[in-house]
PDB file of C-alpha atoms in Angstrom:
ATOM      1  CA  MET A  23     -56.919 -77.719 299.839  1.00 44.00           C
ATOM      2  CA  VAL A  24     -56.993 -80.297 297.032  1.00 45.00           C
ATOM      3  CA  GLU A  25     -57.284 -83.164 299.503  1.00 52.00           C
ATOM      4  CA  GLU A  26     -60.451 -81.519 300.864  1.00 56.00           C
ATOM      5  CA  LEU A  27     -62.237 -81.609 297.501  1.00 53.00           C
ATOM      6  CA  PRO A  28     -64.970 -84.242 297.131  1.00 56.00           C
ATOM      7  CA  LYS A  29     -64.494 -87.148 294.745  1.00 63.00           C
ATOM      8  CA  ASP A  30     -67.833 -86.767 292.938  1.00 66.00           C
ATOM      9  CA  ILE A  31     -69.891 -83.840 291.665  1.00 63.00           C
ATOM     10  CA  ARG A  32     -72.909 -84.534 293.888  1.00 69.00           C
ATOM     11  CA  SER A  33     -70.799 -84.272 297.054  1.00 72.00           C
ATOM     12  CA  PHE A  34     -69.248 -81.116 295.690  1.00 67.00           C
ATOM     13  CA  ILE A  35     -72.598 -79.492 294.934  1.00 69.00           C
ATOM     14  CA  ASP A  36     -74.001 -80.549 298.309  1.00 75.00           C
ATOM     15  CA  GLY A  37     -71.000 -78.917 299.981  1.00 75.00           C
ATOM     16  CA  ILE A  38     -71.586 -75.473 298.463  1.00 76.00           C
ATOM     17  CA  GLU A  39     -73.380 -72.914 300.593  1.00 78.00           C
ATOM     18  CA  ILE A  40     -74.900 -69.823 298.989  1.00 76.00           C
ATOM     19  CA  THR A  41     -75.316 -66.989 301.478  1.00 75.00           C
ATOM     20  CA  GLU A  42     -78.061 -64.370 301.437  1.00 73.00           C
ATOM     21  CA  ASP A  43     -75.578 -61.862 300.012  1.00 69.00           C
ATOM     22  CA  GLY A  44     -74.749 -64.146 297.085  1.00 66.00           C
ATOM     23  CA  ALA A  45     -71.406 -65.551 298.244  1.00 69.00           C
ATOM     24  CA  LEU A  46     -70.451 -69.120 297.341  1.00 71.00           C
ATOM     25  CA  ILE A  47     -68.844 -70.872 300.325  1.00 75.00           C
ATOM     26  CA  PHE A  48     -67.157 -74.284 300.216  1.00 74.00           C
ATOM     27  CA  LYS A  49     -65.492 -75.738 303.321  1.00 73.00           C
ATOM     28  CA  GLY A  50     -65.457 -72.292 304.947  1.00 74.00           C
ATOM     29  CA  ARG A  51     -63.721 -70.559 302.027  1.00 73.00           C
ATOM     30  CA  ARG A  52     -65.275 -68.136 299.568  1.00 70.00           C
ATOM     31  CA  PHE A  53     -65.093 -69.008 295.883  1.00 69.00           C
ATOM     32  CA  VAL A  54     -66.322 -67.602 292.609  1.00 64.00           C
ATOM     33  CA  PHE A  55     -67.491 -69.468 289.519  1.00 62.00           C
ATOM     34  CA  ALA A  56     -66.114 -68.318 286.193  1.00 58.00           C
ATOM     35  CA  PRO A  57     -66.396 -70.122 282.873  1.00 52.00           C
ATOM     36  CA  GLY A  58     -64.351 -73.297 283.252  1.00 48.00           C
ATOM     37  CA  VAL A  59     -62.873 -72.301 286.610  1.00 48.00           C
ATOM     38  CA  LEU A  60     -63.659 -72.266 290.322  1.00 48.00           C
ATOM     39  CA  PHE A  61     -61.198 -70.141 292.237  1.00 48.00           C
ATOM     40  CA  SER A  62     -60.692 -68.382 295.551  1.00 50.00           C
ATOM     41  CA  VAL A  63     -59.861 -64.713 295.744  1.00 52.00           C
ATOM     42  CA  SER A  64     -58.312 -64.879 299.208  1.00 51.00           C
ATOM     43  CA  LEU A  65     -55.206 -62.984 298.108  1.00 52.00           C
ATOM     44  CA  MET A  66     -56.994 -60.229 296.193  1.00 54.00           C
ATOM     45  CA  GLY A  67     -55.786 -57.632 298.693  1.00 54.00           C
ATOM     46  CA  ALA A  68     -52.146 -58.498 298.023  1.00 57.00           C
ATOM     47  CA  LEU A  69     -52.652 -57.916 294.309  1.00 56.00           C
ATOM     48  CA  VAL A  70     -54.362 -54.591 294.944  1.00 57.00           C
ATOM     49  CA  GLU A  71     -51.623 -53.532 297.369  1.00 59.00           C
ATOM     50  CA  ARG A  72     -48.737 -54.405 295.066  1.00 61.00           C
ATOM     51  CA  PHE A  73     -49.977 -53.740 291.559  1.00 57.00           C
ATOM     52  CA  SER A  74     -52.983 -51.377 291.563  1.00 61.00           C
ATOM     53  CA  ARG A  75     -51.000 -48.237 290.715  1.00 62.00           C
ATOM     54  CA  VAL A  76     -49.302 -49.880 287.760  1.00 60.00           C
ATOM     55  CA  LEU A  77     -52.131 -52.053 286.484  1.00 58.00           C
ATOM     56  CA  GLY A  78     -55.096 -49.851 287.439  1.00 66.00           C
ATOM     57  CA  PRO A  79     -55.374 -47.899 284.174  1.00 74.00           C
ATOM     58  CA  VAL A  80     -54.726 -51.020 282.076  1.00 75.00           C
ATOM     59  CA  GLY A  81     -57.289 -53.012 284.054  1.00 76.00           C
ATOM     60  CA  ARG A  82     -59.860 -50.262 283.772  1.00 81.00           C
ATOM     61  CA  ARG A  83     -59.446 -50.101 280.018  1.00 87.00           C
ATOM     62  CA  ALA A  84     -59.729 -53.884 279.683  1.00 86.00           C
ATOM     63  CA  LEU A  85     -62.893 -53.992 281.804  1.00 86.00           C
ATOM     64  CA  VAL A  86     -64.518 -51.081 279.952  1.00 92.00           C
ATOM     65  CA  ASN A  87     -63.741 -52.866 276.679  1.00 93.00           C
ATOM     66  CA  TYR A  88     -65.232 -56.089 278.048  1.00 93.00           C
ATOM     67  CA  GLY A  89     -68.429 -54.179 278.907  1.00 95.00           C
ATOM     68  CA  ARG A  90     -68.554 -52.779 275.378  1.00 96.00           C
ATOM     69  CA  ARG A  91     -68.117 -56.249 273.845  1.00 95.00           C
ATOM     70  CA  LEU A  92     -70.847 -57.662 276.077  1.00 95.00           C
ATOM     71  CA  ALA A  93     -73.198 -54.829 275.053  1.00 97.00           C
ATOM     72  CA  LYS A  94     -72.441 -55.419 271.381  1.00 98.00           C
ATOM     73  CA  GLU A  95     -73.187 -59.156 271.709  1.00 96.00           C
ATOM     74  CA  LEU A  96     -76.465 -58.500 273.546  1.00 97.00           C
ATOM     75  CA  GLU A  97     -77.385 -55.231 271.809  1.00 98.00           C
ATOM     76  CA  SER A  98     -80.966 -56.359 271.141  1.00 98.00           C
ATOM     77  CA  LEU A  99     -81.645 -56.254 274.915  1.00 97.00           C
ATOM     78  CA  GLY A 100     -80.964 -52.510 275.086  1.00 98.00           C
ATOM     79  CA  ALA A 101     -78.763 -50.761 277.646  1.00 98.00           C
ATOM     80  CA  LYS A 102     -80.881 -51.605 280.691  1.00 98.00           C
ATOM     81  CA  GLY A 103     -81.379 -55.202 279.553  1.00 97.00           C
ATOM     82  CA  VAL A 104     -77.644 -55.774 279.069  1.00 97.00           C
ATOM     83  CA  LEU A 105     -76.937 -54.166 282.441  1.00 97.00           C
ATOM     84  CA  GLU A 106     -79.497 -56.388 284.191  1.00 96.00           C
ATOM     85  CA  TYR A 107     -78.068 -59.437 282.415  1.00 95.00           C
ATOM     86  CA  TYR A 108     -74.531 -58.553 283.549  1.00 95.00           C
ATOM     87  CA  LEU A 109     -75.589 -57.905 287.155  1.00 94.00           C
ATOM     88  CA  SER A 110     -77.435 -61.246 287.256  1.00 91.00           C
ATOM     89  CA  LEU A 111     -74.442 -63.049 285.795  1.00 88.00           C
ATOM     90  CA  GLU A 112     -72.106 -61.473 288.340  1.00 85.00           C
ATOM     91  CA  HIS A 113     -74.440 -62.615 291.142  1.00 82.00           C
ATOM     92  CA  LEU A 114     -74.721 -66.172 289.821  1.00 80.00           C
ATOM     93  CA  MET A 115     -70.927 -66.437 289.563  1.00 76.00           C
ATOM     94  CA  GLY A 116     -70.613 -65.613 293.277  1.00 75.00           C
ATOM     95  CA  PHE A 117     -69.332 -62.044 293.207  1.00 79.00           C
ATOM     96  CA  GLY A 118     -72.229 -60.832 295.391  1.00 83.00           C
ATOM     97  CA  ARG A 119     -75.907 -59.904 295.170  1.00 88.00           C
ATOM     98  CA  ASN A 120     -76.603 -56.884 292.966  1.00 91.00           C
ATOM     99  CA  GLU A 121     -79.377 -54.315 293.192  1.00 94.00           C
ATOM    100  CA  LEU A 122     -80.120 -51.795 290.457  1.00 97.00           C
ATOM    101  CA  VAL A 123     -81.143 -48.712 292.467  1.00 98.00           C
ATOM    102  CA  GLU A 124     -81.543 -46.148 289.672  1.00 98.00           C
ATOM    103  CA  PHE A 125     -81.479 -46.214 285.886  1.00 98.00           C
ATOM    104  CA  SER A 126     -81.964 -42.950 284.008  1.00 97.00           C
ATOM    105  CA  GLU A 127     -80.610 -41.225 280.895  1.00 95.00           C
ATOM    106  CA  SER A 128     -77.877 -39.478 282.866  1.00 96.00           C
ATOM    107  CA  ARG A 129     -77.159 -41.722 285.840  1.00 98.00           C
ATOM    108  CA  VAL A 130     -77.094 -45.356 286.939  1.00 98.00           C
ATOM    109  CA  VAL A 131     -76.725 -46.443 290.559  1.00 98.00           C
ATOM    110  CA  TYR A 132     -76.286 -50.030 291.663  1.00 96.00           C
ATOM    111  CA  ARG A 133     -75.148 -51.844 294.786  1.00 95.00           C
ATOM    112  CA  VAL A 134     -73.265 -55.058 295.422  1.00 91.00           C
ATOM    113  CA  TYR A 135     -74.057 -56.786 298.711  1.00 90.00           C
ATOM    114  CA  GLY A 136     -71.549 -59.319 299.998  1.00 81.00           C
ATOM    115  CA  SER A 137     -69.002 -58.101 297.448  1.00 79.00           C
ATOM    116  CA  LEU A 138     -66.292 -60.689 296.919  1.00 73.00           C
ATOM    117  CA  TYR A 139     -63.668 -58.057 296.153  1.00 71.00           C
ATOM    118  CA  GLY A 140     -64.749 -55.761 298.961  1.00 71.00           C
ATOM    119  CA  GLU A 141     -64.821 -58.451 301.637  1.00 70.00           C
ATOM    120  CA  GLU A 142     -61.575 -60.161 300.657  1.00 69.00           C
ATOM    121  CA  THR A 143     -59.529 -57.003 300.170  1.00 70.00           C
ATOM    122  CA  GLY A 144     -61.071 -55.360 303.227  1.00 69.00           C
ATOM    123  CA  ALA A 145     -59.961 -58.297 305.381  1.00 69.00           C
ATOM    124  CA  TYR A 146     -56.470 -58.132 303.878  1.00 69.00           C
ATOM    125  CA  PHE A 147     -56.160 -54.373 304.403  1.00 70.00           C
ATOM    126  CA  LYS A 148     -57.253 -54.761 308.020  1.00 74.00           C
ATOM    127  CA  MET A 149     -54.804 -57.616 308.630  1.00 72.00           C
ATOM    128  CA  LYS A 150     -51.902 -55.626 307.128  1.00 72.00           C
ATOM    129  CA  GLY A 151     -52.875 -52.307 308.728  1.00 76.00           C
ATOM    130  CA  ILE A 152     -53.203 -50.666 305.302  1.00 71.00           C
ATOM    131  CA  GLU A 153     -55.515 -47.734 304.635  1.00 73.00           C
ATOM    132  CA  PRO A 154     -58.491 -49.299 302.821  1.00 66.00           C
ATOM    133  CA  THR A 155     -59.359 -48.150 299.327  1.00 66.00           C
ATOM    134  CA  ALA A 156     -62.252 -48.893 297.001  1.00 63.00           C
ATOM    135  CA  THR A 157     -61.362 -52.084 295.151  1.00 64.00           C
ATOM    136  CA  CYS A 158     -64.384 -53.368 293.270  1.00 73.00           C
ATOM    137  CA  ASN A 159     -64.107 -53.048 289.530  1.00 80.00           C
ATOM    138  CA  SER A 160     -67.499 -54.017 288.132  1.00 87.00           C
ATOM    139  CA  GLY A 161     -68.270 -50.313 287.666  1.00 91.00           C
ATOM    140  CA  TYR A 162     -65.853 -50.258 284.750  1.00 92.00           C
ATOM    141  CA  ILE A 163     -67.751 -53.064 283.025  1.00 93.00           C
ATOM    142  CA  VAL A 164     -71.030 -51.179 283.540  1.00 96.00           C
ATOM    143  CA  GLU A 165     -69.331 -48.034 282.206  1.00 96.00           C
ATOM    144  CA  GLY A 166     -68.398 -49.978 279.067  1.00 97.00           C
ATOM    145  CA  ILE A 167     -71.934 -51.335 278.634  1.00 98.00           C
ATOM    146  CA  LEU A 168     -73.482 -47.879 278.890  1.00 98.00           C
ATOM    147  CA  ASN A 169     -70.815 -46.256 276.711  1.00 98.00           C
ATOM    148  CA  TYR A 170     -71.444 -48.728 273.899  1.00 98.00           C
ATOM    149  CA  PHE A 171     -75.033 -47.502 273.667  1.00 98.00           C
ATOM    150  CA  ALA A 172     -74.065 -43.841 274.263  1.00 98.00           C
ATOM    151  CA  GLU A 173     -71.621 -43.969 271.345  1.00 97.00           C
ATOM    152  CA  LYS A 174     -74.230 -45.542 269.055  1.00 97.00           C
ATOM    153  CA  GLU A 175     -76.664 -42.747 269.974  1.00 96.00           C
ATOM    154  CA  GLY A 176     -74.041 -39.990 269.683  1.00 96.00           C
ATOM    155  CA  LYS A 177     -74.484 -38.992 273.334  1.00 97.00           C
ATOM    156  CA  PRO A 178     -71.877 -38.082 275.982  1.00 97.00           C
ATOM    157  CA  LEU A 179     -70.069 -40.997 277.627  1.00 98.00           C
ATOM    158  CA  PHE A 180     -70.402 -42.320 281.180  1.00 97.00           C
ATOM    159  CA  THR A 181     -67.809 -42.547 283.952  1.00 95.00           C
ATOM    160  CA  SER A 182     -68.125 -44.836 286.961  1.00 95.00           C
ATOM    161  CA  GLU A 183     -67.252 -44.098 290.562  1.00 93.00           C
ATOM    162  CA  GLU A 184     -67.382 -46.438 293.529  1.00 91.00           C
ATOM    163  CA  VAL A 185     -68.872 -44.214 296.242  1.00 94.00           C
ATOM    164  CA  LYS A 186     -69.173 -46.912 298.916  1.00 92.00           C
ATOM    165  CA  CYS A 187     -67.048 -50.027 299.365  1.00 86.00           C
ATOM    166  CA  LYS A 188     -67.179 -52.978 301.721  1.00 83.00           C
ATOM    167  CA  ALA A 189     -63.352 -52.902 301.829  1.00 80.00           C
ATOM    168  CA  LYS A 190     -63.567 -49.418 303.374  1.00 83.00           C
ATOM    169  CA  GLY A 191     -66.089 -50.565 305.981  1.00 84.00           C
ATOM    170  CA  ASP A 192     -69.339 -49.684 304.216  1.00 88.00           C
ATOM    171  CA  GLU A 193     -72.301 -52.069 304.394  1.00 90.00           C
ATOM    172  CA  TYR A 194     -72.152 -52.656 300.619  1.00 91.00           C
ATOM    173  CA  CYS A 195     -70.358 -51.442 297.513  1.00 90.00           C
ATOM    174  CA  GLU A 196     -72.233 -48.737 295.614  1.00 95.00           C
ATOM    175  CA  PHE A 197     -71.454 -47.474 292.145  1.00 95.00           C
ATOM    176  CA  VAL A 198     -72.644 -44.269 290.520  1.00 97.00           C
ATOM    177  CA  VAL A 199     -72.164 -44.186 286.764  1.00 97.00           C
ATOM    178  CA  ARG A 200     -72.733 -40.651 285.421  1.00 97.00           C
ATOM    179  CA  ARG A 201     -72.992 -39.268 281.928  1.00 96.00           C
ATOM    180  CA  ALA A 202     -70.516 -36.471 281.208  1.00 91.00           C
ATOM    181  CA  ALA A 203     -72.075 -33.013 280.996  1.00 81.00           C
TER     182      ALA A 203
END
């Protein structure tokens, strides 16, 4: 892999393809940009298969807390503004193209097309003959964003659920984030 990398930044940039769904492709492999890093998530399915039961609750808590911190930093944008910022950032980093379908006081629905997690883990599950499960975790970050504002307003908290997932064969990943009754 390293020997395939270009020697200058211009060649590197020219070699990146951005698909309609928001995926970043270089030399036929999917990558994601993160601050200071460019990495492939080709083995995401293996991590989900081996560690999701143990690390799931810890990961969820960490991602919800990240969403809360992001909302606190960008509080002046309001809940919808922070959410739109996060969804745009996720798209620009190569995780997939996001669409905010619904935003109301009690419910938020958004979709991720070309989901990096969904596609990579779905391919792994299929290869291994494993029953596919929902794997995308951005819903927890959105839950944290919304809960930051809910707590400030003294309102009931939100909980996220991935109702459709590319890893399970759906066309896109869809999240419904509902306020508790």
